[in-house]
XYZ file of C-alpha atoms in Angstrom:
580
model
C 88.925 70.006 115.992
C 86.426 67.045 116.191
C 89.150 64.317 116.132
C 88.364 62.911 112.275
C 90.910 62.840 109.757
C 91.952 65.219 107.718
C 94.440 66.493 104.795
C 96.587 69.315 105.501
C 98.037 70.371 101.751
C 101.067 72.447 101.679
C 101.153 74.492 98.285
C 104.897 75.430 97.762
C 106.226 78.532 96.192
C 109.158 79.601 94.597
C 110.995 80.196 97.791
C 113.937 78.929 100.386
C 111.622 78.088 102.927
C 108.997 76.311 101.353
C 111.805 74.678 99.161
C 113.116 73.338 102.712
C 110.273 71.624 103.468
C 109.500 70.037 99.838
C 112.778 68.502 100.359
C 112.562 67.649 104.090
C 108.482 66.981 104.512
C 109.053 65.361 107.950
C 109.758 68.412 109.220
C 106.807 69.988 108.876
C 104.796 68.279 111.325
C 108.446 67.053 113.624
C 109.477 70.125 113.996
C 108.504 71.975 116.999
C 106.498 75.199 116.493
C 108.755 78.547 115.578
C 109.183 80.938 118.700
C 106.726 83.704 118.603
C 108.660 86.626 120.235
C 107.616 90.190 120.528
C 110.390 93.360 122.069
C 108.863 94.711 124.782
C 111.778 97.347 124.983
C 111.629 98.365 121.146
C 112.932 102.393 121.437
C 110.456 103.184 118.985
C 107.164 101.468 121.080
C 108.625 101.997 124.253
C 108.156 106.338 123.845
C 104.730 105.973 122.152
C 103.649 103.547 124.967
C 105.195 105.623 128.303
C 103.092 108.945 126.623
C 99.715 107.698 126.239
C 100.189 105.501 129.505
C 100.929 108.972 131.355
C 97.932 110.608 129.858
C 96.060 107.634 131.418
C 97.830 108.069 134.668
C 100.973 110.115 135.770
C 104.147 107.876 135.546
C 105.484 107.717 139.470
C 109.322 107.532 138.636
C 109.456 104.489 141.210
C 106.877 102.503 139.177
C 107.924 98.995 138.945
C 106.968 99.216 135.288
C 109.609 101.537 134.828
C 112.603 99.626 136.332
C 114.144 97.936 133.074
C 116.910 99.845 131.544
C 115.607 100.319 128.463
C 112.207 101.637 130.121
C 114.509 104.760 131.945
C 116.451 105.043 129.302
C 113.228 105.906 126.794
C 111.557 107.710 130.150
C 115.025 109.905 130.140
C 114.800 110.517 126.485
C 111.174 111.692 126.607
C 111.607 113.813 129.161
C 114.696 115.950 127.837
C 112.881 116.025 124.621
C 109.500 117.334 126.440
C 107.383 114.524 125.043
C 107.045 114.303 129.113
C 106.884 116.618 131.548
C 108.788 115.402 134.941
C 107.101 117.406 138.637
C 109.112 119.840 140.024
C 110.210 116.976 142.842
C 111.079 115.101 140.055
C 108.786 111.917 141.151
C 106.164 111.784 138.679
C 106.375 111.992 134.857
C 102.566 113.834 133.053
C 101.623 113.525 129.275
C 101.700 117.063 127.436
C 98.578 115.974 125.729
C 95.280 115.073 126.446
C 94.703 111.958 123.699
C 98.267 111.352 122.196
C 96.587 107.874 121.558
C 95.066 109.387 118.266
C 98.704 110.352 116.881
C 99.988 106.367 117.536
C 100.218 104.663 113.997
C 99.296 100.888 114.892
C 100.451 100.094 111.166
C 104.292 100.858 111.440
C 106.672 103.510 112.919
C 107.485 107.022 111.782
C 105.091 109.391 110.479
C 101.997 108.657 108.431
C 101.905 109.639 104.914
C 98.106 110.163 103.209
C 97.872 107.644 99.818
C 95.601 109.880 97.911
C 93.851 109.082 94.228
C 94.099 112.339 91.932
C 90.420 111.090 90.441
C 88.217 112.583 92.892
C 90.872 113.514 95.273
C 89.873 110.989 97.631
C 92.077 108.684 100.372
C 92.552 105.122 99.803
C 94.763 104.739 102.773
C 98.408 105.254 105.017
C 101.113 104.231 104.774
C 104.409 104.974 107.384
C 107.688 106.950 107.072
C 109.652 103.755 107.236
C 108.235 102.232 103.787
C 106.986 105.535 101.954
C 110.238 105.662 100.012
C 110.544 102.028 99.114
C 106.806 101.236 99.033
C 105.273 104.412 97.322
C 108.099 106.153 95.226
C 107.545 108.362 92.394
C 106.578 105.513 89.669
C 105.772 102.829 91.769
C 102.819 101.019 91.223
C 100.764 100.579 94.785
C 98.500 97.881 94.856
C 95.301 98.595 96.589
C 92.370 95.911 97.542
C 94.428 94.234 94.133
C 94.363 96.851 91.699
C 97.262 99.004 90.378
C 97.931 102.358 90.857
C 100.795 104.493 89.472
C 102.498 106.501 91.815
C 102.458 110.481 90.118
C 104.646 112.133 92.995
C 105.470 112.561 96.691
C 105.264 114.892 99.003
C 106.860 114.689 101.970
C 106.412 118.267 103.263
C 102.674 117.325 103.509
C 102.944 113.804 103.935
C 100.707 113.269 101.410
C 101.335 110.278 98.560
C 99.362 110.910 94.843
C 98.458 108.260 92.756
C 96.308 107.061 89.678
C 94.453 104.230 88.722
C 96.422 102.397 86.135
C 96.125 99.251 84.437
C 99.740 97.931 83.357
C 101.703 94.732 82.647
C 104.345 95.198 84.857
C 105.131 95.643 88.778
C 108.519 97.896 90.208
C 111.479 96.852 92.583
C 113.482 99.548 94.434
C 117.369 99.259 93.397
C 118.858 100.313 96.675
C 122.547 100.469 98.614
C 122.714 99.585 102.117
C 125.282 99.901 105.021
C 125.424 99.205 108.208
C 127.370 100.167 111.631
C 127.513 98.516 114.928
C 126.480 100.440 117.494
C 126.547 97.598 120.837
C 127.351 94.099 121.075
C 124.529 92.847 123.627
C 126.479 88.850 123.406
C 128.496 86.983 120.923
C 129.908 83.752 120.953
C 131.473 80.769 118.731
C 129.907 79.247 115.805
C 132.058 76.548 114.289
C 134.838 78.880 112.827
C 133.352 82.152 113.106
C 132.171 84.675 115.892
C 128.059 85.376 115.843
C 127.450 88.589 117.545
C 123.765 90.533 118.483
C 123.469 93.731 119.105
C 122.130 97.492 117.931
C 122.889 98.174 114.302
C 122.255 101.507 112.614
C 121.248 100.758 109.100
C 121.554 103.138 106.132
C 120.189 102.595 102.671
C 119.886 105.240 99.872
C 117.192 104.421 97.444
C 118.878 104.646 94.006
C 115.988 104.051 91.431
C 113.800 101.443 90.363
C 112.937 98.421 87.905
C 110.205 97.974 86.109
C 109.475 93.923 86.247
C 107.184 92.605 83.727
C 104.658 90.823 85.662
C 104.051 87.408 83.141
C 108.138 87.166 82.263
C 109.921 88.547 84.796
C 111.959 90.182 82.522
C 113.667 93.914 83.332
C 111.627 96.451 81.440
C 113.154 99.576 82.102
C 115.525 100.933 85.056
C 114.806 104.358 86.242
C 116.997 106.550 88.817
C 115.788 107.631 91.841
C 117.631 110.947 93.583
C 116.064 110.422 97.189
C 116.846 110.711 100.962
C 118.418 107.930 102.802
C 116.982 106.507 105.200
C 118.610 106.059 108.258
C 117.260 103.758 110.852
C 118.382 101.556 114.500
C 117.800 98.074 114.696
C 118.618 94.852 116.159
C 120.701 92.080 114.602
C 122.620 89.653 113.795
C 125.908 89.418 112.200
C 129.086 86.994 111.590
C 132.404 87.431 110.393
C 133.725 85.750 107.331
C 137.531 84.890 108.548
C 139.800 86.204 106.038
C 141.627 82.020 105.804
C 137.972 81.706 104.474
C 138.302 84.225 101.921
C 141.558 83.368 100.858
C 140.880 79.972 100.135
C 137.347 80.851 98.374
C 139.961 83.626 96.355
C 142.313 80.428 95.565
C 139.488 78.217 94.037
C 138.555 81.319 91.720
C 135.441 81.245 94.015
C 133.533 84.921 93.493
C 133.526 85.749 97.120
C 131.246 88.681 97.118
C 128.689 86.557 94.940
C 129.493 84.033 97.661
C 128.497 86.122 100.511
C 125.613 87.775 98.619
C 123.959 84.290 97.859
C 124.855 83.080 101.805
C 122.914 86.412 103.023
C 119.884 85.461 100.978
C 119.631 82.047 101.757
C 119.944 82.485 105.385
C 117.032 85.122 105.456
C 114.997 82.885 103.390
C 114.867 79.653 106.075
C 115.006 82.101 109.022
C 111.227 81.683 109.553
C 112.648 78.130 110.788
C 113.915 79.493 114.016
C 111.151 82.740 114.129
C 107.536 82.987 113.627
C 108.361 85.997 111.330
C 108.414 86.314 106.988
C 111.035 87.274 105.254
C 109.971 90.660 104.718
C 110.164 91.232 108.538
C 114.210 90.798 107.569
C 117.305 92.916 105.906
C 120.629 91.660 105.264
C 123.956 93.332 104.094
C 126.828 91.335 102.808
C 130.545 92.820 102.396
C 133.390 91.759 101.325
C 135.202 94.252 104.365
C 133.808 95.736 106.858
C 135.811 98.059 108.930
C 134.936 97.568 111.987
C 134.782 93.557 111.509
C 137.952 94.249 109.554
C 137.125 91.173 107.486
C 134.020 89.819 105.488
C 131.295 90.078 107.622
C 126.764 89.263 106.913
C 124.381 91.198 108.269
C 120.634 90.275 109.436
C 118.531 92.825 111.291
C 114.959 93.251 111.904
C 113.760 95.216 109.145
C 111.399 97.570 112.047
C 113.491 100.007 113.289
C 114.262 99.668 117.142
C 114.158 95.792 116.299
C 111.209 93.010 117.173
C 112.845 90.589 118.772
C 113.427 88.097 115.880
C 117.469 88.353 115.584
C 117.716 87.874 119.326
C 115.233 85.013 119.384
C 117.792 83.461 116.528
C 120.967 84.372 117.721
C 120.418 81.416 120.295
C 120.529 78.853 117.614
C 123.377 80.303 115.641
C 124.761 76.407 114.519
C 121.211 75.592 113.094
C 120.608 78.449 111.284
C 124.081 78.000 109.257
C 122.934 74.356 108.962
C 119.364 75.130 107.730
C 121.188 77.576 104.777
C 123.833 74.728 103.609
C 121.236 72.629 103.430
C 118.262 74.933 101.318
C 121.129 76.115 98.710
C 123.192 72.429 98.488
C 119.795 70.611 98.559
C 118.077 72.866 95.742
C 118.898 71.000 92.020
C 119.510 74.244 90.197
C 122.558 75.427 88.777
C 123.614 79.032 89.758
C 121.113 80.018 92.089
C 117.275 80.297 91.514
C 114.395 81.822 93.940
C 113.978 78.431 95.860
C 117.480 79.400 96.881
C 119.527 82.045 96.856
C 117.574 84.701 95.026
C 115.730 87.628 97.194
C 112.537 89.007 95.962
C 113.427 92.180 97.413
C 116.914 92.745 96.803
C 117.929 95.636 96.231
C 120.886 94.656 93.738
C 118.684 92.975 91.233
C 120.357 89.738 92.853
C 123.700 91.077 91.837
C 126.003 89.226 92.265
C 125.012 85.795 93.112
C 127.311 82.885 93.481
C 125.270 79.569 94.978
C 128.884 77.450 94.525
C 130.452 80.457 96.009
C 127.796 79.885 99.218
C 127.988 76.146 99.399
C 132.070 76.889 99.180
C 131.894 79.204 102.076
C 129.438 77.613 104.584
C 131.294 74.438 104.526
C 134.614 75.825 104.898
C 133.324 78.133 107.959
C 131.791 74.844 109.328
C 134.734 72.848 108.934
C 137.760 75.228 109.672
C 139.425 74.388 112.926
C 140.820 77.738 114.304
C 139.177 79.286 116.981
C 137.023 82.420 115.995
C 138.731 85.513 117.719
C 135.773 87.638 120.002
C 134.797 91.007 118.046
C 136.589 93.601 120.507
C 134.734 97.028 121.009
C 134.127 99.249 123.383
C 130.705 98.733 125.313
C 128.875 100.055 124.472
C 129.796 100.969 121.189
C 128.600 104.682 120.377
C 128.747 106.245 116.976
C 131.326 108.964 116.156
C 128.594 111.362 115.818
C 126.961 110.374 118.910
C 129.906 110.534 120.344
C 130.481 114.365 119.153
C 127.709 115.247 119.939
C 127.742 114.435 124.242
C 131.232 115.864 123.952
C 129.520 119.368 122.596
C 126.725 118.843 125.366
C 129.516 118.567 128.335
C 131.996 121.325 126.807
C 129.106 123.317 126.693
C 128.215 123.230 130.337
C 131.941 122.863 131.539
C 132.047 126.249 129.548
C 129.231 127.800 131.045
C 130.654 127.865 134.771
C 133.663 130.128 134.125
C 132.062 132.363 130.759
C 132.075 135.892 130.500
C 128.478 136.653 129.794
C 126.194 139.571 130.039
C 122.389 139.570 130.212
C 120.377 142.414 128.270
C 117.336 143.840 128.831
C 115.766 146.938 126.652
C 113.075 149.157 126.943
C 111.194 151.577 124.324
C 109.907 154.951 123.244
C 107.331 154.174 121.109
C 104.777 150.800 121.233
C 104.281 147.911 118.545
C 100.890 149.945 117.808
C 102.683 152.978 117.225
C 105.352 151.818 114.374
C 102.692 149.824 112.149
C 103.172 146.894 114.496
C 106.268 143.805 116.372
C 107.646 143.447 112.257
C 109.117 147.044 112.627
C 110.313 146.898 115.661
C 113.503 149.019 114.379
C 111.357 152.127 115.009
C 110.565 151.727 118.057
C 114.039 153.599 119.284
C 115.645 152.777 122.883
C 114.534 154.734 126.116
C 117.207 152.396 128.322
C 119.292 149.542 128.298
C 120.523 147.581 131.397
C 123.394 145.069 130.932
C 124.414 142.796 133.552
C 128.259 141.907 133.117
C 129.304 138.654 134.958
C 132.933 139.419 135.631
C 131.945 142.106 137.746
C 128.724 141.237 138.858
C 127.575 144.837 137.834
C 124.564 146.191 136.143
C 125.265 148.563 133.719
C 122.640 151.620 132.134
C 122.663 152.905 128.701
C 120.205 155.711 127.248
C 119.511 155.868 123.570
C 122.730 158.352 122.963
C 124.770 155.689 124.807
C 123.569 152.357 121.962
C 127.756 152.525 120.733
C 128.974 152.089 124.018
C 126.473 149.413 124.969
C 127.011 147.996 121.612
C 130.439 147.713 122.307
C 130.147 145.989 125.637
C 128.144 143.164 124.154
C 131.127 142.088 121.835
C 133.199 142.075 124.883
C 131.375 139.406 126.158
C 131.643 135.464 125.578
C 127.931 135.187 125.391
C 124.434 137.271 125.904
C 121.745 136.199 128.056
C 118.256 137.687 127.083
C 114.589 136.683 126.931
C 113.175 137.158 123.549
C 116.402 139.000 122.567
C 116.874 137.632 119.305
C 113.120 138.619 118.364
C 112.818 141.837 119.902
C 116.014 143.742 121.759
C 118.352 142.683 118.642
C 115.710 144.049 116.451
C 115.201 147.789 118.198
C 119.145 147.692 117.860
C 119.680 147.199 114.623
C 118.378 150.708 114.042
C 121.529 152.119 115.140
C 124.419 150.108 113.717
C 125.497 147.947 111.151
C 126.122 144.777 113.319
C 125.587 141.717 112.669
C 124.068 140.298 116.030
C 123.682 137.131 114.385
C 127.726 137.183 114.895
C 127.040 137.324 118.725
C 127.171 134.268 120.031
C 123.351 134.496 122.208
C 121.118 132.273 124.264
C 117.628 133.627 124.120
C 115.524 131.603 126.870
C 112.289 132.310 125.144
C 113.444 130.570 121.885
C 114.575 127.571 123.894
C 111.410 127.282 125.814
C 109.370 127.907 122.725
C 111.737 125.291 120.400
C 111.115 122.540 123.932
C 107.287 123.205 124.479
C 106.048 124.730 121.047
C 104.833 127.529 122.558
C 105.649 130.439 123.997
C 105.512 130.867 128.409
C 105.904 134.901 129.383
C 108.829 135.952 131.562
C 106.997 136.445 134.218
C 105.124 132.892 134.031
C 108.092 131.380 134.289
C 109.997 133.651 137.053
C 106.844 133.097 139.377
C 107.077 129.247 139.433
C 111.193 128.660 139.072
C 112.140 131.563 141.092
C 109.019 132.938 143.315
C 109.285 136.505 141.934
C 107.486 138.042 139.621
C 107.759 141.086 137.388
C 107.459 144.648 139.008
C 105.695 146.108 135.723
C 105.001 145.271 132.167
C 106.082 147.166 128.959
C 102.769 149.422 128.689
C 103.818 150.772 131.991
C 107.351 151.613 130.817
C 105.800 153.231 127.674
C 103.985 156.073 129.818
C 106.893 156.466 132.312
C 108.945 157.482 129.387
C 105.964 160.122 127.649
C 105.611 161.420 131.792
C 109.936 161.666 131.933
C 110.382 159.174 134.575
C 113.669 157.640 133.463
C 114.621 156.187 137.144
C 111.761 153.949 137.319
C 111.856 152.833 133.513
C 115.739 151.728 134.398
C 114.527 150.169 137.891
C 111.896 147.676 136.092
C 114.521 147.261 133.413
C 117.087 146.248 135.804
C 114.536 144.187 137.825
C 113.611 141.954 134.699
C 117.748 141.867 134.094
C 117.964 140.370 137.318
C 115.288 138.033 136.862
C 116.686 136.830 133.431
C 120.137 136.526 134.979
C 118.393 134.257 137.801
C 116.510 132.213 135.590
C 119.864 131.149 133.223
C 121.697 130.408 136.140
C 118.767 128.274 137.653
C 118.769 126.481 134.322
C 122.747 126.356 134.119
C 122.569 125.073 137.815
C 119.647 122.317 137.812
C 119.278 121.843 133.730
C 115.640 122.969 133.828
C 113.083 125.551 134.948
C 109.860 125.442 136.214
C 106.375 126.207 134.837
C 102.888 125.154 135.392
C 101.132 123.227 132.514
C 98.255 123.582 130.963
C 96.527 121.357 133.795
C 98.018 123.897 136.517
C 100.888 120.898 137.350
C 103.843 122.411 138.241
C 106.422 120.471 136.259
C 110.240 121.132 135.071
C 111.285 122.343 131.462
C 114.408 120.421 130.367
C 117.131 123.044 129.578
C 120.746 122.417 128.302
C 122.938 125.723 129.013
């Protein structure tokens, strides 16, 4: 800083990168700075960001802020999830809770699991959903302020991770298989003989044990099987194909073209940091020898944070120079097969099996050399997965269906009260005073007394589909007292299990009637209870028929706009995303 001389001393590891500049020291002080880049629009930042900026201040839909596409497309997502809560005019988007600041994990994404030591039971830190499986599996040793602990087990019902102080000679790697699927090509363009693409990638990698390294050799102790879940996770990346004349001539010099690939994946994470202020371990890569939808070779490199950090699309723009940066780490390192300064990954999850640093050199100089023309990668745009694709089909059947169904909505009343039969559990006891079923097809209400449960019974399997509000809780319950049914058979939409699955909580009847459709109820349940001990059937099947009605209107509001209305906790009046 004052202007004097100085030594700048650059202590090199076993690694690509530091390799690369050991071999090319000009570099380090020619070469222009890496880009810093940061993604704005990461999916995963983007909905933790729009909540706890709404419980600041309510989101106006016409905010500037929230003009990008990937800002309305998160804003649309939170709000049919309820993570928002959009006003009834549909202008201005409110936080569901007060400080969802507190629930934001600064440290990664997905949910926090507890690191707990069994001596004393106390904390020693967190650690995220994204790494608990790879970081903190069952017989893992965690390393905390430097010292080793074994990890006993894992809990992921709790979120809680148990470990032990223990003082060992070793250290684990995860053994691990990976695959990947493109989702969306964002751009893609020519790179000597192949195609470089970007775009979303949805990465899966199943965990399938673990290797326990001794720390002073190196050497493979022990390798232990692992049964846990995959882990599924979007991303951004960046990916080439390998032409198949590239493989064919690799094949014809009894190159190992997997090892090949395998060796070219490592080495091109490993100078990455050339082009991206980022580390290695910010980076995955997959190498195949097919991939379908590539139908040839193809290498993966993503960001290794799901919803992506920028660091693939910062690269993709200097797709020539990172191939050149690779050739020249793996040609320009003097060992024989492949060593840590070149082709060998720390973390992979393989064991850095195979490996084939010929095979590499073979294949970057062929792809740099060839002469054909790389053919574009062809898919549709975007590209949406099968199952996400299944999935909106179900969503728009669904409400195609719902226009023309035959459905019926059911309401039932009681002789005897929860307090009466030992309490809501034994709600079989409680015995029907009246039943009022409205049938769509001929827009007619129709009333059952408790003698006339078969008939009604057998007017509900008529139907396509029964409408009711708590009906799976409570009307399904007092009927299973008279038959053998099985109403789980009956294909049912219960509003109050929707709202309560959207909101986590439960909103009366008459709560939500008052806001969506300006009515209210005419009675409540006590007051059918002592019509039927004073005999007054009529008016027992006239507030029965009046909450029928009310339950028909509020399905077809929801069928109609896709939501219904209720106010919040802060007495905003606000829309309840519904999909019937």
């Amino acid at each position: 800083r004052s202007g004097q001389e100085s030594a700048v001393v650059l202590v090199a590891g076993e690694d690509a990168l530091d390799h690369f500049f050991i071999k090319n020291p000009d570099q380090l002080v020619t070469r222009p700075p890496e880009a810093a880049v940061i993604n704005p629009h990461n999916p995963d930042v983007i909905s933790r960001h729009l909540v706890c900026a709404a419980a600041e201040l309510p989101l106006k839909t016409s905010d500037p802020m929230l003009a990008p596409a990937p800002v309305r497309a998160g804003l649309r997502q939170l709000i049919a999830s309820g993570g928002l809560y959009l006003s009834a005019d549909g202008t201005t988007c409110f936080s569901p809770m007060k400080n969802p600041h507190r629930h934001v994990n600064l440290r990664g994404s997905g949910a926090r699991f507890a690191i707990i030591d069994t001596a004393g039971n106390t904390p020693l830190g967190e650690i995220d959903g994204f790494r608990v499986y790879r970081e903190t599996h069952p017989g893992a040793i965690y390393l905390h302020r430097g010292r080793p602990y074994l990890v006993d087990s894992l809990d992921p019902e709790i979120r809680k991770v148990f470990v032990a102080s223990s003082r060992v000679n070793f250290h684990t790697r995860v053994r691990s298989h990976k695959e990947t699927r493109i989702l969306e090509i964002s751009d893609q363009k020519p790179v000597y003989g192949t195609m470089m693409a970007v775009g979303r990638l949805r990465v899966t990698e199943q965990i399938t044990g673990y290797d326990r390294i001794q720390t002073r050799t190196g050497k493979v102790l022990e390798r232990i099987p692992l049964d846990l879940p995959p882990m599924v996770f979007e991303t951004q990346g960046i990916w080439f194909a390998v032409p198949e004349a590239v493989t064919a001539m690799a094949e014809k010099a009894r190159i190992h073209v997997m090892g090949g690939l395998h060796a070219l994946e490592h080495a091109a994470i490993g100078v990455f940091p050339l082009l991206v202020l980022a580390d290695r371990n910010d980076l995955g890569g997959i190498s195949t020898p097919f991939h379908p939808q590539l139908e040839s070779a193809g290498i993966f490199i993503y960001d290794g944070l799901p919803g992506g950090a920028g660091l693939c699309v910062q690269a993709f723009s200097d797709g020539k120079g990172l191939l050149d940066a690779t050739l020249s780490a793996i040609s320009g390192c003097p060992c024989e097969t492949g060593c840590p300064s070149c082709v060998h990954s720390p973390k992979c999850g393989s064991g850095n099996r195979p490996i084939d640093k010929a095979g590499a050199i073979f294949l970057l100089k062929a792809l740099i050399s060839v002469q054909a023309s790389p053919v574009p990668l062809v898919f549709p745009e975007p590209l949406v997965a099968e199952e996400e694709k299944a999935a909106d089909e179900s969503s728009i059947a669904m409400n195609l269906k719902g226009k023309n169904i035959h459905y019926g909505v059911l309401d039932i009343e009681t002789q005897l009260s929860a307090q009466e039969v030992g309490g809501w559990h034994r709600a079989a006891r409680m015995r029907v005073s009246c039943a009022v079923l409205y049938d769509s097809q001929t827009d007619n209400y129709y009333e059952f007394v408790e003698g006339q449960v078969p008939m009604l019974l057998d007017h509900l399997q008529q139907l396509d589909m029964v409408v009711g509000f708590n009906i799976k809780g409570f009307d399904y319950r007092v009927l299973s007292a008279y038959s053998k049914l099985d109403f789980r058979q009956i294909p049912t939409l219960d509003i109050l299990e929707k709202v309560k699955d959207q909101l986590g909580y439960r909103l009366s009847l008459d709560r939500l009637a008052s806001v969506t459709l300006n009515a209210g109820k005419t009675a409540d349940g006590l007051d059918a209870l002592r019509w039927w001990k004073e005999g007054k059937m009529a008016k027992i099947l006239e507030y029965c028929r009046s909450d029928v009605a009310i339950t028909r209107d509020l399905y077809r509001f929801g069928r109609v706009n896709q939501y219904l209305l209720f106010q919040n906790k802060a007495k905003q009046t606000v829309r309840l995303p519904v999909n019937w």
